XYZ file of C-alpha atoms in Angstrom:
535
model
C -17.679 -14.475 -5.855
C -19.307 -11.120 -5.053
C -19.805 -9.770 -1.532
C -23.551 -9.530 -0.896
C -23.130 -6.238 0.981
C -20.732 -4.134 -1.126
C -20.464 -6.034 -4.464
C -16.687 -6.423 -4.135
C -15.024 -9.319 -5.975
C -13.735 -11.710 -3.306
C -12.549 -15.307 -3.081
C -14.542 -17.880 -1.135
C -11.507 -18.676 0.983
C -11.595 -15.121 2.397
C -14.981 -15.697 4.047
C -15.033 -15.723 7.835
C -16.476 -18.513 9.976
C -18.090 -21.671 8.646
C -21.436 -20.768 7.103
C -24.141 -23.402 6.796
C -26.004 -24.133 3.591
C -28.785 -21.749 4.616
C -26.546 -18.814 5.533
C -24.600 -16.546 3.223
C -20.847 -16.076 3.335
C -19.591 -13.055 5.275
C -16.453 -11.058 4.477
C -14.486 -8.570 6.538
C -11.701 -7.831 4.031
C -13.926 -5.505 1.987
C -16.752 -3.953 4.044
C -16.609 -5.515 7.521
C -19.773 -7.568 6.849
C -21.643 -4.513 5.609
C -20.705 -2.107 8.401
C -18.484 -0.020 6.109
C -20.457 1.733 3.399
C -19.114 4.562 1.245
C -20.589 6.413 -1.736
C -20.071 4.580 -5.060
C -17.072 5.643 -7.124
C -18.065 7.628 -10.206
C -16.687 6.965 -13.651
C -13.774 9.327 -14.386
C -14.535 12.313 -16.616
C -13.205 12.625 -20.156
C -10.441 12.580 -21.296
C -9.176 10.608 -18.275
C -11.736 7.884 -18.944
C -10.276 7.309 -22.407
C -6.629 7.746 -21.355
C -6.636 5.376 -18.398
C -6.302 2.250 -20.560
C -3.658 3.642 -22.929
C 0.013 2.588 -22.543
C 1.230 6.202 -22.833
C -0.824 7.341 -19.847
C -0.106 4.241 -17.732
C 3.611 4.740 -18.292
C 3.636 8.364 -17.106
C 0.627 8.646 -14.777
C 2.757 9.107 -11.635
C 4.651 11.948 -13.246
C 1.468 13.534 -14.608
C -0.084 13.313 -11.147
C 2.967 15.044 -9.622
C 2.639 17.875 -12.160
C -1.031 18.386 -11.255
C -0.869 17.792 -7.481
C -1.800 20.576 -5.065
C 0.614 19.390 -2.371
C 4.097 17.911 -2.154
C 4.963 14.697 -0.308
C 7.408 14.027 2.489
C 8.975 11.394 0.242
C 11.438 10.998 -2.589
C 9.889 9.403 -5.675
C 11.986 8.178 -8.596
C 9.970 8.596 -11.797
C 12.505 6.702 -13.937
C 10.633 4.311 -16.221
C 12.322 1.011 -17.018
C 11.556 -1.513 -19.729
C 9.761 -3.914 -17.408
C 7.245 -3.158 -14.660
C 8.610 -3.311 -11.167
C 8.883 -1.448 -7.876
C 9.773 2.223 -7.861
C 11.890 4.207 -5.426
C 9.687 5.600 -2.667
C 11.195 6.841 0.580
C 9.007 8.350 3.279
C 10.951 10.736 5.518
C 9.651 11.167 9.055
C 5.913 11.331 9.507
C 3.507 10.924 6.646
C 2.451 14.540 6.091
C 1.739 16.193 2.787
C 3.065 19.740 2.572
C 1.425 22.826 1.130
C 2.882 26.257 0.412
C 1.252 29.672 -0.027
C -1.083 30.800 -2.801
C 1.641 32.824 -4.524
C 5.393 32.193 -4.768
C 7.880 34.440 -3.025
C 9.445 37.189 -5.116
C 11.883 35.739 -7.627
C 10.779 32.139 -6.988
C 9.057 29.962 -9.628
C 5.523 28.675 -8.880
C 5.065 25.107 -7.622
C 2.158 22.752 -6.942
C -1.056 24.692 -6.124
C 0.633 27.987 -7.115
C 0.579 26.736 -10.711
C -3.234 26.934 -10.610
C -3.129 30.631 -9.665
C 0.076 32.337 -10.761
C 0.920 33.043 -14.432
C -1.714 30.634 -15.762
C -1.311 32.069 -19.284
C 1.876 29.955 -19.448
C 0.633 27.131 -17.206
C 1.707 24.134 -19.295
C 5.181 25.611 -19.782
C 5.487 26.363 -16.067
C 4.473 22.816 -15.144
C 7.002 21.324 -17.543
C 9.699 23.560 -16.047
C 8.797 22.435 -12.536
C 9.388 18.837 -13.686
C 12.760 19.616 -15.288
C 14.120 20.963 -11.989
C 13.942 17.478 -10.500
C 15.897 14.333 -11.291
C 13.379 12.916 -13.781
C 14.434 12.505 -17.383
C 11.016 11.347 -18.566
C 9.160 13.517 -21.080
C 5.393 13.694 -21.000
C 3.027 14.615 -23.798
C 2.138 18.310 -23.428
C -1.195 17.764 -25.170
C -2.216 15.141 -22.596
C -1.158 17.475 -19.788
C -3.192 20.318 -21.275
C -6.261 18.070 -21.595
C -5.973 16.956 -17.960
C -5.666 20.557 -16.766
C -8.915 21.454 -18.557
C -10.574 18.351 -17.116
C -9.704 19.354 -13.549
C -10.899 22.913 -14.154
C -14.312 21.558 -15.184
C -14.743 18.796 -12.587
C -12.426 19.227 -9.589
C -13.801 21.430 -6.815
C -10.331 22.087 -5.414
C -9.053 23.288 -8.785
C -12.140 25.501 -9.137
C -11.441 27.021 -5.713
C -7.892 27.972 -6.654
C -9.012 29.239 -10.063
C -11.459 31.508 -8.225
C -8.517 32.841 -6.226
C -6.694 33.487 -9.508
C -9.643 35.427 -10.885
C -9.837 37.527 -7.732
C -6.119 38.271 -7.904
C -6.267 39.201 -11.588
C -9.237 41.504 -10.979
C -6.695 44.002 -9.622
C -8.319 44.870 -6.282
C -4.923 44.639 -4.564
C -6.555 42.955 -1.581
C -4.694 40.113 0.122
C -6.717 36.990 0.923
C -6.327 33.440 2.171
C -8.112 30.147 1.516
C -9.401 27.899 4.282
C -9.733 24.175 3.473
C -12.540 23.002 5.734
C -11.910 19.885 7.786
C -15.488 18.877 8.621
C -18.449 20.845 7.342
C -20.998 18.562 8.977
C -19.493 16.470 11.725
C -20.219 12.761 11.335
C -22.079 12.844 8.044
C -21.296 10.351 5.306
C -19.181 12.077 2.700
C -20.031 12.004 -0.980
C -19.130 14.369 -3.813
C -18.888 17.851 -2.237
C -19.726 21.240 -3.646
C -17.114 23.969 -3.793
C -18.414 25.900 -0.754
C -18.313 22.745 1.367
C -14.587 22.135 0.987
C -13.096 25.627 1.031
C -13.815 29.287 1.694
C -11.985 32.458 0.712
C -11.030 34.686 3.655
C -10.150 38.359 3.353
C -8.106 39.880 6.152
C -7.422 38.189 9.509
C -8.054 34.442 9.305
C -6.965 33.318 12.769
C -10.328 33.967 14.393
C -12.294 32.088 11.780
C -10.254 28.949 11.088
C -11.268 25.654 12.622
C -8.946 23.567 14.770
C -7.992 21.213 11.942
C -8.782 23.440 8.975
C -5.900 24.220 6.628
C -5.419 27.916 5.913
C -3.427 28.600 2.745
C -1.802 32.006 3.162
C -1.533 34.620 0.451
C 2.253 34.610 0.389
C 4.633 32.787 2.709
C 8.099 31.242 2.652
C 7.180 28.324 4.932
C 5.417 25.045 4.192
C 2.587 23.790 6.350
C 1.770 20.158 7.016
C -1.631 18.687 6.238
C -2.770 16.078 8.725
C -3.623 12.611 7.453
C -6.961 13.055 9.259
C -7.994 15.934 6.990
C -10.709 14.811 4.520
C -8.804 16.385 1.598
C -5.478 14.753 2.511
C -5.472 12.350 -0.457
C -7.464 14.451 -2.947
C -4.903 17.256 -2.746
C -2.058 14.841 -3.533
C -3.768 12.586 -6.104
C -5.943 14.681 -8.464
C -5.780 11.932 -11.114
C -7.160 9.337 -8.686
C -9.835 11.692 -7.337
C -10.615 13.940 -10.307
C -13.771 15.333 -8.699
C -11.978 16.446 -5.512
C -13.742 13.815 -3.397
C -13.400 13.999 0.356
C -11.657 11.066 2.009
C -11.218 9.605 5.464
C -11.960 11.469 8.671
C -12.394 10.023 12.196
C -16.174 10.493 12.380
C -17.391 8.434 9.405
C -20.131 6.266 10.961
C -20.690 2.551 10.640
C -23.850 1.270 8.984
C -25.379 -1.057 11.620
C -26.192 -4.605 10.542
C -28.041 -7.460 12.228
C -24.921 -9.672 12.245
C -22.708 -6.999 13.830
C -21.550 -7.319 17.430
C -19.045 -4.453 17.238
C -19.780 -1.661 19.718
C -17.573 0.896 17.931
C -19.695 3.424 16.001
C -17.121 4.775 13.518
C -14.830 3.105 11.003
C -11.052 3.027 11.249
C -8.612 4.317 8.678
C -7.582 0.770 7.739
C -11.196 -0.201 7.093
C -11.709 2.892 4.925
C -8.706 2.231 2.671
C -9.417 -1.509 2.566
C -12.902 -0.731 1.247
C -11.438 1.604 -1.379
C -8.994 -0.936 -2.803
C -11.632 -3.503 -3.779
C -12.747 -4.359 -7.319
C -16.432 -3.548 -7.868
C -17.882 -4.105 -11.316
C -20.802 -1.769 -10.526
C -18.595 1.276 -9.841
C -15.841 3.303 -11.458
C -12.398 1.627 -11.426
C -10.076 4.599 -11.746
C -8.143 3.617 -8.617
C -7.482 -0.057 -9.406
C -6.630 0.685 -13.046
C -3.947 3.276 -12.220
C -0.965 0.905 -12.174
C 2.097 2.485 -10.596
C 0.119 5.448 -9.332
C -1.956 2.906 -7.398
C 1.316 1.538 -5.950
C 2.214 5.006 -4.700
C -1.258 5.512 -3.254
C -1.129 2.174 -1.406
C 2.206 3.098 0.181
C 0.800 6.485 1.185
C -2.359 4.913 2.632
C -0.309 2.312 4.525
C 1.980 4.900 6.123
C -1.055 7.007 7.081
C -2.682 3.954 8.684
C 0.511 3.037 10.526
C 0.814 6.604 11.749
C -2.744 6.428 13.062
C -1.849 3.282 15.016
C 1.236 4.960 16.432
C -0.871 7.957 17.384
C -3.157 5.656 19.389
C -0.178 4.139 21.183
C 1.215 7.578 22.032
C -2.102 8.792 23.429
C -2.759 5.619 25.448
C 0.546 4.994 27.189
C -1.118 4.834 30.615
C -3.615 2.220 29.468
C -0.725 0.192 28.059
C 1.058 0.553 31.445
C 4.187 1.653 29.617
C 5.732 3.074 32.797
C 6.203 -0.468 34.113
C 8.581 -1.497 31.330
C 11.993 -2.296 32.747
C 14.051 -0.124 30.411
C 12.312 3.040 31.656
C 12.814 2.091 35.305
C 16.432 1.126 34.647
C 17.120 4.453 32.987
C 15.771 6.303 36.038
C 17.759 4.112 38.423
C 20.945 4.864 36.479
C 20.287 8.583 36.755
C 20.391 8.810 32.967
C 19.285 12.403 32.447
C 20.727 13.083 29.006
C 17.815 14.394 26.928
C 19.342 12.994 23.742
C 19.298 9.448 25.094
C 15.939 9.589 26.911
C 13.626 12.345 25.688
C 9.937 11.484 25.709
C 9.810 7.724 25.522
C 6.988 5.932 23.778
C 6.689 2.207 24.388
C 5.251 0.106 21.575
C 3.306 -2.898 22.953
C 3.852 -6.417 21.633
C 0.544 -6.133 19.758
C 2.078 -3.505 17.444
C 3.212 -5.509 14.407
C 6.964 -5.311 13.660
C 7.662 -3.259 16.782
C 10.614 -4.152 19.072
C 8.398 -5.895 21.654
C 6.567 -7.799 18.897
C 9.787 -9.011 17.279
C 11.303 -9.977 20.629
C 8.204 -11.930 21.608
C 8.078 -13.864 18.321
C 11.803 -14.591 18.485
C 11.596 -15.993 22.014
C 8.567 -18.123 21.091
C 10.448 -19.642 18.143
C 13.591 -20.290 20.180
C 11.500 -21.931 22.929
C 10.050 -24.323 20.347
C 13.569 -25.178 19.134
C 14.719 -25.759 22.689
C 11.829 -28.141 23.357
C 11.662 -30.066 20.058
C 15.253 -29.724 18.848
C 16.324 -28.791 15.327
C 13.541 -28.586 12.724
C 13.209 -31.461 10.272
C 12.089 -29.568 7.163
C 12.717 -26.052 5.910
C 10.176 -25.187 3.196
C 9.909 -22.026 1.113
C 6.928 -20.908 -0.975
C 6.735 -17.809 -3.183
C 3.754 -16.051 -4.757
C 3.311 -16.619 -8.477
C 1.785 -13.681 -10.430
C 0.486 -16.188 -13.011
C -1.756 -18.081 -10.598
C -5.212 -18.761 -12.034
C -6.972 -16.828 -9.261
C -5.090 -13.629 -10.085
C -5.434 -14.043 -13.859
C -9.189 -14.644 -13.619
C -9.653 -11.605 -11.374
C -7.743 -9.377 -13.808
C -9.732 -10.700 -16.772
C -12.967 -9.976 -14.939
C -12.469 -6.194 -15.027
C -9.889 -5.834 -17.816
C -6.817 -5.350 -15.630
C -3.395 -4.902 -17.211
C -1.136 -7.331 -15.297
C -0.581 -8.792 -11.852
C 2.238 -6.288 -11.285
C -0.344 -3.508 -11.375
C -2.297 -5.076 -8.470
C 0.089 -6.018 -5.638
C -2.914 -6.273 -3.307
C -4.286 -9.192 -5.342
C -0.925 -10.968 -5.292
C -0.764 -10.729 -1.494
C -4.354 -11.877 -0.987
C -3.955 -14.870 -3.316
C -0.665 -15.797 -1.627
C -2.285 -15.719 1.819
C -5.095 -17.995 0.629
C -2.629 -20.487 -0.833
C -0.392 -20.349 2.236
C -3.309 -20.956 4.626
C -4.387 -23.962 2.546
C -0.824 -25.323 2.539
C -0.551 -24.940 6.317
C -3.852 -26.817 6.797
C -2.491 -29.647 4.649
C 0.678 -29.779 6.752
C -1.254 -29.932 10.031
C -3.369 -32.914 8.960
C -0.425 -34.810 7.478
C -1.393 -34.578 3.781
C 2.186 -34.552 2.462
C 4.353 -35.424 5.485
C 3.866 -36.935 8.939
C 1.685 -34.834 11.251
C 3.973 -32.119 12.662
C 4.388 -31.450 16.358
C 5.206 -27.781 15.714
C 5.118 -25.312 12.836
C 6.803 -21.902 12.601
C 6.690 -19.615 9.585
C 7.390 -16.027 8.618
C 6.485 -14.002 5.522
C 9.008 -11.779 3.774
C 8.915 -9.784 0.544
C 11.322 -10.177 -2.341
C 12.879 -7.221 -4.144
C 10.233 -7.634 -6.856
C 7.584 -7.176 -4.193
C 6.286 -10.753 -4.145
C 5.508 -12.315 -0.728
C 7.693 -15.261 0.243
C 7.190 -17.624 3.224
C 9.818 -19.549 5.196
C 8.321 -22.553 6.995
C 9.880 -24.832 9.634
C 8.324 -28.208 10.463
C 8.966 -30.541 13.394
C 7.594 -34.067 12.819
C 5.918 -36.159 15.495
C 7.969 -39.210 16.458
C 10.699 -38.427 13.933
C 14.024 -39.007 15.672
C 16.262 -40.310 12.894
C 19.229 -38.371 11.566
C 18.975 -37.225 7.987
C 20.379 -39.759 5.517
C 20.290 -39.776 1.698
C 17.479 -42.358 1.696
C 15.326 -40.298 4.120
C 15.963 -37.127 2.103
C 15.002 -38.904 -1.131
C 11.769 -40.078 0.510
C 10.568 -36.484 0.931
C 12.519 -34.425 -1.607
C 12.767 -34.995 -5.331
C 15.786 -33.440 -7.035
C 15.074 -34.987 -10.423
C 13.932 -33.395 -13.640
C 10.615 -35.154 -14.437
C 10.302 -37.078 -17.670
C 8.931 -34.841 -20.427
C 6.735 -37.600 -21.878
C 5.187 -39.131 -18.746
C 4.956 -35.969 -16.580
C 4.784 -32.963 -18.864
C 3.297 -30.673 -16.212
C 6.025 -31.545 -13.709
C 8.694 -31.070 -16.361
C 7.344 -27.622 -17.309
C 7.135 -26.509 -13.672
C 10.695 -27.604 -12.862
C 12.012 -26.050 -16.050
C 10.240 -22.754 -15.354
C 10.888 -22.389 -11.615
C 13.722 -24.684 -10.484
C 16.442 -24.494 -13.142
C 19.294 -22.016 -12.616
C 20.474 -20.016 -15.592
C 21.299 -19.922 -18.376
C 24.602 -18.389 -17.354
C 28.308 -18.914 -18.040
C 29.337 -18.905 -21.683
C 25.682 -19.225 -22.739
C 24.719 -15.891 -21.117
C 27.578 -13.808 -19.758
C 25.188 -10.967 -18.845
C 23.344 -13.110 -16.280
C 22.979 -11.418 -12.817
C 24.846 -14.315 -11.184
C 27.979 -13.750 -13.300
C 31.028 -12.143 -11.696
C 34.482 -11.989 -13.309
C 33.342 -14.405 -15.998
C 32.154 -17.078 -13.525
C 28.821 -17.964 -11.955
C 28.797 -17.005 -8.259
C 26.520 -20.031 -7.574
C 29.050 -22.423 -9.206
C 26.751 -23.484 -12.056
C 26.647 -25.531 -14.184
C 27.065 -28.418 -11.764
C 27.488 -32.062 -12.733
C 24.476 -34.362 -12.556
C 24.504 -37.002 -9.791
C 22.797 -40.396 -9.738
C 22.061 -40.247 -6.007
C 21.881 -37.763 -3.128
C 25.034 -37.056 -1.138
C 25.517 -35.187 2.149
C 28.536 -32.935 2.594
C 30.051 -31.526 5.799
C 27.412 -28.747 5.893
């Protein structure tokens, strides 16, 4: 269905609360029940609008974006393209800051990133191709496509126009050194839409220190050092992803206001970074879809947005240590009692509270809760696993709605559909739909190497005290291949998801093969009944 506030495509199961027949469904996953409102996304300019659905562009869009980006990332990205879609290498080193150099390269150094928009632009395509060949990538891109995208940015992207203006000033031969200031907030608190060139940057001649704002980025005329751009700067993403934001749109900053609604009880007046990016990643048929149709470049953007959001949460923890009463944690007191004064072992300690997901306190708390349940109820009776299926009807219908390529191009949809299915499964467990009503349930969600979410579930049954025997196991677990004639659906599902192989002599190249044998000891003989071994 469509959210009544922001027109995002959502599933009914994602609605909050229990609306009556007279009330409409409310959603927080997209727009926080209407509190988050951003300018509509424009359709991409030509030729990007025509290229975005072509296999050639989709295959190389991450590499093309790297060639056109104004900044470099604090990450290592492997652009190697394989025969099948899948995850790419992406390692974020340290904090999530994008880096920017000077306007002109040092003497004897080749131009990179934004310098390619200013220096030696008569040979720009050749220079960009050379900058790619210095890396580890062996992928070749179409020079004609690259040339078309460069012209597109010159016509539509305000950042590119700013740096082209710097090029023109340099080539005019005045000999005057200048710098460019990227403005952080022209009008504090206003709702950002498509900016004009003078709103995002200004050219400074002479001393710039007295004129730059606290968070403004000043790009020097010539420098050997790289400066970091804060994830709170409105141009943080536009500088790194010109093919996702071809107009140079401004992004998140801490003062974007909420739009008040009648249903809202939230006292906070501004939106968070998570809410901003969550709004961006929705499918809206009434707006441009350049972001959700960008395939692997979307993957990279999601990782970048996630690390920025996580960094924002860490920043809050660092700045609110007194409110979290971090000085009362035992390990700090113990270190002082020991007289441990080695700066390498202590330094400035930051305590992550148990509310910070995946932090040490969080993991310790969840572990102790699970162990306490085991101590009280004994060993669990069932261990159940469930994995997301990219071919689920919900995902396929969503992709068909807007002409999406495949489920692998939208990992956010796979996760959302998996969470809906998992919540429904857990409700069935708790009311005894498949098994006796459980006394306790524990589960955790992991991610496979392919990127699909995968849940491990433990169930403790009420009044179930018997030891496991073959007859009890057979009552709950079927290890049979269903009859093809009487249960065709069951047969197809088992054949597709539950059968190991082929391997052995039938397929010696199978991943499970090692030294000519299957590491899982298949094929195994069929058995007429269940048996229990020493394990």
